[in-house]
XYZ file of C-alpha atoms in Angstrom:
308
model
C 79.823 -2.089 13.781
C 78.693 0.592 11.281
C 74.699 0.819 11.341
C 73.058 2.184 8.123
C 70.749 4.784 9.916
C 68.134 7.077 7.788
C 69.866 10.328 7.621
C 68.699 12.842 9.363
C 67.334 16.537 8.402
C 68.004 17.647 12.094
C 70.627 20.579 12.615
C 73.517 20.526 15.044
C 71.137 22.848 17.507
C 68.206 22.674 18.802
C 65.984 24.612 21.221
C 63.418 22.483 23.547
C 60.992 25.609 22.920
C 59.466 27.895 25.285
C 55.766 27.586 25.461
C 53.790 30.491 25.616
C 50.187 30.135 27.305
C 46.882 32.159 27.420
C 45.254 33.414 29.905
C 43.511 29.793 30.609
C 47.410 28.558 30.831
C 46.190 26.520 27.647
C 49.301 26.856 24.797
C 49.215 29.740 22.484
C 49.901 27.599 19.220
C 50.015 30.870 17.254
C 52.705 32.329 19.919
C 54.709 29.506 19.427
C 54.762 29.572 15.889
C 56.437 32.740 15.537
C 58.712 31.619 18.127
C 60.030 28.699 16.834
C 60.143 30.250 12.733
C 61.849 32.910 14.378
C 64.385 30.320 15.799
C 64.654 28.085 12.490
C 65.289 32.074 10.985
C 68.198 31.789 13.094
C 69.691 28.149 12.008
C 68.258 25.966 15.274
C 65.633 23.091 15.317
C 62.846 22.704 17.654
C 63.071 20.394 20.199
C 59.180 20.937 21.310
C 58.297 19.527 24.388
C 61.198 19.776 26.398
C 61.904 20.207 30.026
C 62.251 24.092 29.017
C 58.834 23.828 26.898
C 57.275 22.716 30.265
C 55.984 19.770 28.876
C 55.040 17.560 31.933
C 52.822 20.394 32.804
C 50.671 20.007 29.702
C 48.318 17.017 28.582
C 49.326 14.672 25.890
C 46.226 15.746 24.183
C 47.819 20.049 24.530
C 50.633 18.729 22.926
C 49.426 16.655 20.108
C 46.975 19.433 19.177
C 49.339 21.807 19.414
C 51.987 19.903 17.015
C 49.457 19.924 14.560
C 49.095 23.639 14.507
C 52.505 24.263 14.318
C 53.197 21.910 11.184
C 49.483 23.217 9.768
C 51.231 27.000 9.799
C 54.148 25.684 8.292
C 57.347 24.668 10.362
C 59.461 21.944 8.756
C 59.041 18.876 10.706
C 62.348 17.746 9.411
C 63.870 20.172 12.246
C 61.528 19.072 14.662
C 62.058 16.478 17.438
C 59.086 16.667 19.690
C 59.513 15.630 23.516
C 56.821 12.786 23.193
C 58.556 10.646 26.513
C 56.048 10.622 29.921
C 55.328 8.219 32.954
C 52.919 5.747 30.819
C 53.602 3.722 27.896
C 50.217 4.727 26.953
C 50.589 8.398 26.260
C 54.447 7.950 25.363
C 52.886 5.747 22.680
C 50.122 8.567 21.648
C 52.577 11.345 21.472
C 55.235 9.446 19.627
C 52.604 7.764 16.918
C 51.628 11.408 16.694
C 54.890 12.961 15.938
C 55.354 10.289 13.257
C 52.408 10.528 11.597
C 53.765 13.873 10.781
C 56.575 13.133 9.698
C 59.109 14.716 12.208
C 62.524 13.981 11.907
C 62.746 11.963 15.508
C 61.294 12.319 19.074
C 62.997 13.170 22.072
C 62.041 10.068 24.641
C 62.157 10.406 28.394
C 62.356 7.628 30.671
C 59.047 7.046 32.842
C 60.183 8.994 35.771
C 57.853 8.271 38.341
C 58.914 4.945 40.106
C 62.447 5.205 41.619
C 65.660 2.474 41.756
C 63.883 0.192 38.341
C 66.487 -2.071 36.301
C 67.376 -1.527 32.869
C 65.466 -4.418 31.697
C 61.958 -2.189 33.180
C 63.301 0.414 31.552
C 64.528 -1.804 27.899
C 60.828 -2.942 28.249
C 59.478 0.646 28.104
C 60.656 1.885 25.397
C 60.679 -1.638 23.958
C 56.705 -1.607 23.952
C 56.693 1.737 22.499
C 58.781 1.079 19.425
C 56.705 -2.403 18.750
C 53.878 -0.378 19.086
C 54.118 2.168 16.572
C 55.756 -0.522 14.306
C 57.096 2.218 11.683
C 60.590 1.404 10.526
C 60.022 6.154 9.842
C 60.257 5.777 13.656
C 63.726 8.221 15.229
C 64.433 7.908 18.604
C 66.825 10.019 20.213
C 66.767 9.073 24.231
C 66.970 11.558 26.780
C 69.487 11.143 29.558
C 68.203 13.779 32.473
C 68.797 12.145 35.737
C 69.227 15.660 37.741
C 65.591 15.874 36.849
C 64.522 11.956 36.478
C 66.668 10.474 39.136
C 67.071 7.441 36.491
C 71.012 6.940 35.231
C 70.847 4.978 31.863
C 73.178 2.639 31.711
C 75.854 2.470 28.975
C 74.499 -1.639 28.876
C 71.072 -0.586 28.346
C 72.166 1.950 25.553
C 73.852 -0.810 23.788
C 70.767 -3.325 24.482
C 68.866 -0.975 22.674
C 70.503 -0.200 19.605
C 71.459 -4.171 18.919
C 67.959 -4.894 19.452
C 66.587 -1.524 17.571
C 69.608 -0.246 15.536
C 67.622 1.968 13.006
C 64.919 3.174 15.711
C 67.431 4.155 18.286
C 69.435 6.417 17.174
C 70.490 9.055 19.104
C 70.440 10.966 22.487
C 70.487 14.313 24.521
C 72.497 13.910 27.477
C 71.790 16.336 30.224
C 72.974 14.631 32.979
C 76.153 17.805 33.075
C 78.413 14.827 33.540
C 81.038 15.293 30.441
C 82.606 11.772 31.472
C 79.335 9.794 31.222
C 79.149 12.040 27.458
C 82.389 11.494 26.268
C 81.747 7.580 27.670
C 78.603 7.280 25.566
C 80.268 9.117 22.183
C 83.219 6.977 22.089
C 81.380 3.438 22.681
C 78.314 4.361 20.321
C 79.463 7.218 17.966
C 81.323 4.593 15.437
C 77.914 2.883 14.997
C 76.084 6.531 13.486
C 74.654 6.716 17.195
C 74.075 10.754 17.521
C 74.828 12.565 21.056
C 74.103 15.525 21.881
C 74.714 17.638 24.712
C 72.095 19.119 26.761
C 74.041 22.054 27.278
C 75.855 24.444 24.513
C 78.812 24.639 27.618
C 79.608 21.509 26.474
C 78.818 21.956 23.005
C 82.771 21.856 21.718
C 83.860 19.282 23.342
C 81.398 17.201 22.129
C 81.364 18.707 18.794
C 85.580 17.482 19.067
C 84.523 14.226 21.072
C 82.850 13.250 17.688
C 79.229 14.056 18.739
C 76.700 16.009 16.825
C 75.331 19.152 18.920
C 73.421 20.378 21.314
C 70.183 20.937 22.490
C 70.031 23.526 24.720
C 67.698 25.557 27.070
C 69.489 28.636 26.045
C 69.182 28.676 22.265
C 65.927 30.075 23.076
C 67.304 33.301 23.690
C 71.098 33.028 21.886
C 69.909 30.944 19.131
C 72.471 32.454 16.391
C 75.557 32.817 18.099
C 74.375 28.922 19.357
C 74.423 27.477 15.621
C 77.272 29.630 14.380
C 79.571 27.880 17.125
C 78.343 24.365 15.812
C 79.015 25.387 11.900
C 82.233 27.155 12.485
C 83.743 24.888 15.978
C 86.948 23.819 13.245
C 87.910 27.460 12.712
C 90.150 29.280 15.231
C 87.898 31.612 17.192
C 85.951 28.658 18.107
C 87.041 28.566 21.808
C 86.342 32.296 22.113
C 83.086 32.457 20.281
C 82.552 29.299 22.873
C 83.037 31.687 25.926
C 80.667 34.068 24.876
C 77.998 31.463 24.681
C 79.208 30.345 28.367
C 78.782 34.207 29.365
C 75.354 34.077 28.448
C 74.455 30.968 29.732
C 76.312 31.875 33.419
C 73.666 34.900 33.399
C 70.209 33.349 33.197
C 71.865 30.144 34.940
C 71.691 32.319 38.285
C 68.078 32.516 37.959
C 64.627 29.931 37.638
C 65.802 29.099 33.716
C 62.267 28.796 32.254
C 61.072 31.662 33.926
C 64.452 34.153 33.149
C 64.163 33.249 29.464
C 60.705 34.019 29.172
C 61.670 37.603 31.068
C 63.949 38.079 28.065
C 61.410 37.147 25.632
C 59.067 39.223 26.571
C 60.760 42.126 27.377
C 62.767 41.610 23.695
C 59.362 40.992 21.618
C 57.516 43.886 23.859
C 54.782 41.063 24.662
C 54.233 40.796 28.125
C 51.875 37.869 28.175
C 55.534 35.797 27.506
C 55.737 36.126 31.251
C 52.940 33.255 31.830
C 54.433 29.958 33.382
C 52.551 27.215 34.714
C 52.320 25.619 38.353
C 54.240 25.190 40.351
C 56.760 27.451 38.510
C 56.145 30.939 39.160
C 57.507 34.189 37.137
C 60.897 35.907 38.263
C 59.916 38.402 41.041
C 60.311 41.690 39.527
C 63.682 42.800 40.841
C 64.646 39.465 39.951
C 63.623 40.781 36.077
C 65.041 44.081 36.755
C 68.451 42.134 37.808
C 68.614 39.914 34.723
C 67.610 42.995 31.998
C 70.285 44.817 33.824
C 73.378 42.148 33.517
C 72.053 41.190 29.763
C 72.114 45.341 28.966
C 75.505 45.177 30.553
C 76.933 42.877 28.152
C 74.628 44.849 24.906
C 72.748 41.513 25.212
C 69.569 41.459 22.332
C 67.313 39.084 20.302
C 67.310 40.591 16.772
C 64.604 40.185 14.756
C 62.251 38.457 17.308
């Protein structure tokens, strides 16, 4: 079955964006801007609204606003595929209506995490109101598959459910779930269709790239966003695997500290703007021999962020 999808704008990488805050922990829309031009400067799209972005930490209403600024001071939305998924159909409906109506490229979709052990027809009902709802054949989907964080396993039925029922809504997915079998599963059942996978982790970003999926989105193309996307455009050549260990270097580094809070270390410390330390409860900031630790082993390895 070959499904006749719109074709999409997005890259192969894309970054679920820090958020910088004020003082007031509201979001710095201004911040943010220059973070994320400075990323599409560097060949990656903005997943905004990720788990990285600290997104269940903000309102719907934080978000929505703050999507507007960013496409008012001029990012592309065809890069952009805002987080828009929460616990209620209600403000997953908001979020996602919102996100259209500005024409982003697609929306990254959580399942509603709260309630524990549902069935996959709760969960083909969720996202089945939503997509009735906004009615808007414009309307990209890409589902995201995070049951570390979720404690929800989507089914390789319910994927299937959805795209028979929804073939040119649902169209894609970032799987985080670190499980390359469940990936390489979902890639080889759906990929024939146009269905687009991407990893949730540039570790795995070959072998899905080879598996016949599309990219990544990754927590650490906040901070390695070039050497990120030059993997993805050059993963035929034959440096690839070797290029791919020095993105796994990188990632082993900050992976032995808080993520959110070691990345925004490294962005501040790289911009020289100290108010990139800010996260919001109940995260906390890297202690600062924790920060001292990290700057070290990234100086060790002539680690930088040019042109941020």
């Amino acid at each position: 079955m070959t499904i006749s999808l719109i074709p999409s704008t997005l890259p192969a990488v894309l970054s679920p964006v820090l958020t910088p805050f004020k003082a007031d922990s509201t979001p710095d829309a201004q911040k943010l801007l220059k973070q994320c031009k400075w990323l599409e400067a560097n060949g990656v799209g903005q997943a905004i609204f990720g788990t990285n972005s600290e997104a269940n930490s903000m309102s719907a209403t934080q978000k929505m606003n703050t999507l507007t600024a960013l496409i008012e001071g001029g990012l592309n939305p065809e890069h952009m595929m805002p987080g828009t998924g929460s616990t209620s159909v209600e403000s997953t409906y908001r979020m996602t209506a919102h996100a259209v109506s500005h024409k982003c490229a697609g929306v990254l979709m959580l399942p509603p995490f709260y309630y524990k052990d549902i069935t996959d027809d709760g969960l083909f009902a969720y996202f089945s109101e939503v997509i009735q709802r906004i009615g808007n054949p414009a309307l990209q989907i890409y589902i995201y598959n995070i049951p570390p964080v979720t404690k929800i396993n989507l089914s390789l039925a319910l994927l299937e459910r959805l795209i028979k029922e929804y073939p040119k809504t649902v169209v894609g997915m970032k799987d985080s779930s670190g499980d390359w079998e469940y990936t390489e599963s979902v890639i080889k059942l759906l990929a024939h269709s146009g269905f687009r996978v991407y990893a949730g982790s540039e570790t795995f970003l070959m072998r899905t790239l080879r598996a016949g999926g599309v990219g990544c989105i990754s927590a650490t193309a906040n901070v390695n966003p070039k050497a990120i996307a030059d993997v993805a455009t050059h993963w035929r050549e034959s440096d690839a695997d070797e290029r791919q260990a020095d993105l796994d270097q990188i990632r082993g580094i900050f992976a032995k500290y808080q993520m959110i809070a070691g990345m925004k270390t490294a962005v501040a410390h790289y911009s020289n703007d100290p108010e990139w330390l800010r996260v919001r409860p109940p995260l906390v900031q890297l202690s600062a021999d924790q920060q001292a630790m990290l700057l070290s082993e990234l100086k060790a390895i002539n680690f930088s962020m040019p042109g941020l």
